[in-house]
Amino acid sequence: MRKKVSIIGAGNVGATAAQMIAQSGIADIVLFDIADGMPRGKALDIAEACPLWNSSVSVKGSNNYADTKDSDIVVIAAGFPRKPNMSRDDLLHANADVVKAASDAIAKTSPDAIILVVTNPMDVMAQLAWKATEFSCRRVMGMGGILDSARLRTFLAWELNVSPEDIEVIVLGGHGDQMVPLPRFTTVKGIPITELLKKKTIELLIHRTRNGGAEIVNLLKTGSAYYAPAAAVFQMVKSIIFDEKRMLPCAVYLNGEYGIKDLYVGVPVILGKEGVEKVVEVKLSKEEKSHFKESCASVRRLVKKLSI
Ligand code: APR
């Protein structure tokens, strides 16, 4: 039987993720949104593209959580995106209400689902979704590290004039400006970038990656990035549905790993049919450890603000 993926929030990220899943034919999709009619319109449009993609999946739009019943995976991409001069943290309270409402509904309608949280500030929203649903932490995670990695891979590929496919990146910590890249584990087909680029160049590329979201917000003016975020969601969905056990950086619950307790933050994990099947721990240098701790502290500050 085909898996069922429900996407809460049929905006730019949600609808684009739905498109990618439909196009690949890997799951039936329900697009949910509070906006009247809109998710049905987008779902109909995507469904009408399926014959052209040779895809037989079902794509349904809805304003009713009952339609998301018994989903295998639920993606939470509902809420408000950033506007110019707005940080992800400015979104905190508005999006917390949205994520709490979505989590309460999912807990009732899809009690066995795996939840992928995209809504920003993502690490905090993942922790909120976990608390609100009371699901096992293996089944609730946030999308962020894959996007940060993809951005860094892109900039490195341009700098080195190689395919981004050959670039592997590990990032830790909070999503976006708080990310902690690990240049010594960032390689081109196994060759650390520290062997290929000057320290200054690496720093510049990391700086651009950190501000990757804001760079796009400032260009778009009316919304935030969605093609790459949706592609990152798609990679997670695929790794879970096909039990690929990809090692991907995701925001997951740490309970002592990396010396951090009771916090959702980005680390490399193995993603399979059970959700987060393993947290992969790498030994950090003193400097990396201190950057990671700083990043965790800023995520924790927001968690405290919400009294999660
Ligand atoms: N329940 C369901 N959907 C909701 C709710 C809610 N309570 N509140 C808002 N929405 C819907 C909106 O109607 C809108 O269609 O969420 C959608 C958000 O879509 P966009 O505004 O296009 O935002 P998008 O770019 O998709 O980003 C969504 O992901 O990357 C993050 O920072 C981003 O938090 C933002 C989220």
GROMACS .gro file of C-alpha atoms and ligand atoms in nm, residues 8-15 32-35 38 42 65 76-82 88 91 94-95 97-99 101-102 118-122 125 143 147 175 222-226 229, ligand 1:
model
   82
    8ILE     CA    1  -0.003   2.110   0.702
    9GLY     CA    2   0.027   2.451   0.536
   10ALA     CA    3  -0.025   2.462   0.161
   11GLY     CA    4   0.188   2.774   0.117
   12ASN     CA    5   0.509   2.800  -0.079
   13VAL     CA    6   0.704   2.533   0.110
   14GLY     CA    7   0.410   2.298   0.166
   15ALA     CA    8   0.280   2.308  -0.190
   32PHE     CA    9  -0.415   2.092   0.447
   33ASP     CA   10  -0.451   2.466   0.507
   34ILE     CA   11  -0.682   2.698   0.698
   35ALA     CA   12  -0.724   2.919   0.388
   38MET     CA   13  -0.674   2.723  -0.160
   42LYS     CA   14  -0.335   2.364  -0.542
   65TYR     CA   15  -0.801   1.753   0.958
   76ILE     CA   16   0.423   2.094   0.940
   77ALA     CA   17   0.493   2.385   0.706
   78ALA     CA   18   0.216   2.611   0.832
   79GLY     CA   19   0.273   2.955   0.970
   80PHE     CA   20   0.422   3.282   0.872
   81PRO     CA   21   0.741   3.323   0.673
   82ARG     CA   22   0.998   3.592   0.737
   88ARG     CA   23   1.331   3.383   1.250
   91LEU     CA   24   0.811   3.462   1.422
   94ALA     CA   25   0.279   3.366   1.601
   95ASN     CA   26   0.412   3.038   1.469
   97ASP     CA   27   0.023   2.903   1.810
   98VAL     CA   28   0.001   2.753   1.462
   99VAL     CA   29   0.234   2.461   1.538
  101ALA     CA   30  -0.282   2.374   1.692
  102ALA     CA   31  -0.144   2.150   1.416
  118VAL     CA   32   0.961   2.309   0.887
  119THR     CA   33   0.796   2.612   1.046
  120ASN     CA   34   1.048   2.860   1.188
  121PRO     CA   35   1.213   2.902   1.429
  122MET     CA   36   1.233   2.536   1.339
  125MET     CA   37   0.891   2.444   1.682
  143MET     CA   38   1.414   2.014   0.883
  147LEU     CA   39   1.897   2.299   0.388
  175HIS     CA   40   1.910   2.617   1.189
  222THR     CA   41   0.734   3.906  -0.016
  223GLY     CA   42   0.826   3.571   0.131
  224SER     CA   43   1.108   3.335   0.212
  225ALA     CA   44   1.289   3.049   0.040
  226TYR     CA   45   1.088   2.746  -0.061
  229PRO     CA   46   1.345   2.386   0.183
  309APR     N1   47  -0.313   2.583   1.009
  309APR     C1   48  -0.283   2.548   0.882
  309APR     N2   49  -0.225   2.632   0.794
  309APR     C2   50  -0.196   2.755   0.837
  309APR     C3   51  -0.223   2.799   0.969
  309APR     C4   52  -0.285   2.706   1.056
  309APR     N3   53  -0.316   2.740   1.183
  309APR     N4   54  -0.183   2.928   0.980
  309APR     C5   55  -0.130   2.963   0.863
  309APR     N5   56  -0.139   2.859   0.774
  309APR     C6   57  -0.096   2.851   0.636
  309APR     C7   58  -0.122   2.981   0.559
  309APR     O1   59  -0.259   2.989   0.521
  309APR     C8   60  -0.027   2.963   0.441
  309APR     O2   61  -0.092   2.904   0.329
  309APR     O3   62   0.043   2.832   0.627
  309APR     C9   63   0.081   2.868   0.493
  309APR    C10   64   0.220   2.928   0.497
  309APR     O4   65   0.259   2.948   0.365
  309APR     P1   66   0.352   3.069   0.318
  309APR     O5   67   0.301   3.195   0.377
  309APR     O6   68   0.369   3.058   0.172
  309APR     O7   69   0.491   3.037   0.394
  309APR     P2   70   0.607   2.938   0.347
  309APR     O8   71   0.707   3.013   0.267
  309APR     O9   72   0.549   2.815   0.292
  309APR    O10   73   0.677   2.906   0.487
  309APR    C11   74   0.610   2.830   0.588
  309APR    O11   75   0.815   2.738   0.672
  309APR    O12   76   1.030   2.789   0.606
  309APR    C12   77   0.932   2.810   0.702
  309APR    O13   78   0.979   3.032   0.789
  309APR    C13   79   0.891   2.956   0.708
  309APR    O14   80   0.762   2.936   0.905
  309APR    C14   81   0.754   2.945   0.765
  309APR    C15   82   0.701   2.814   0.708
   0.00000   0.00000   0.00000
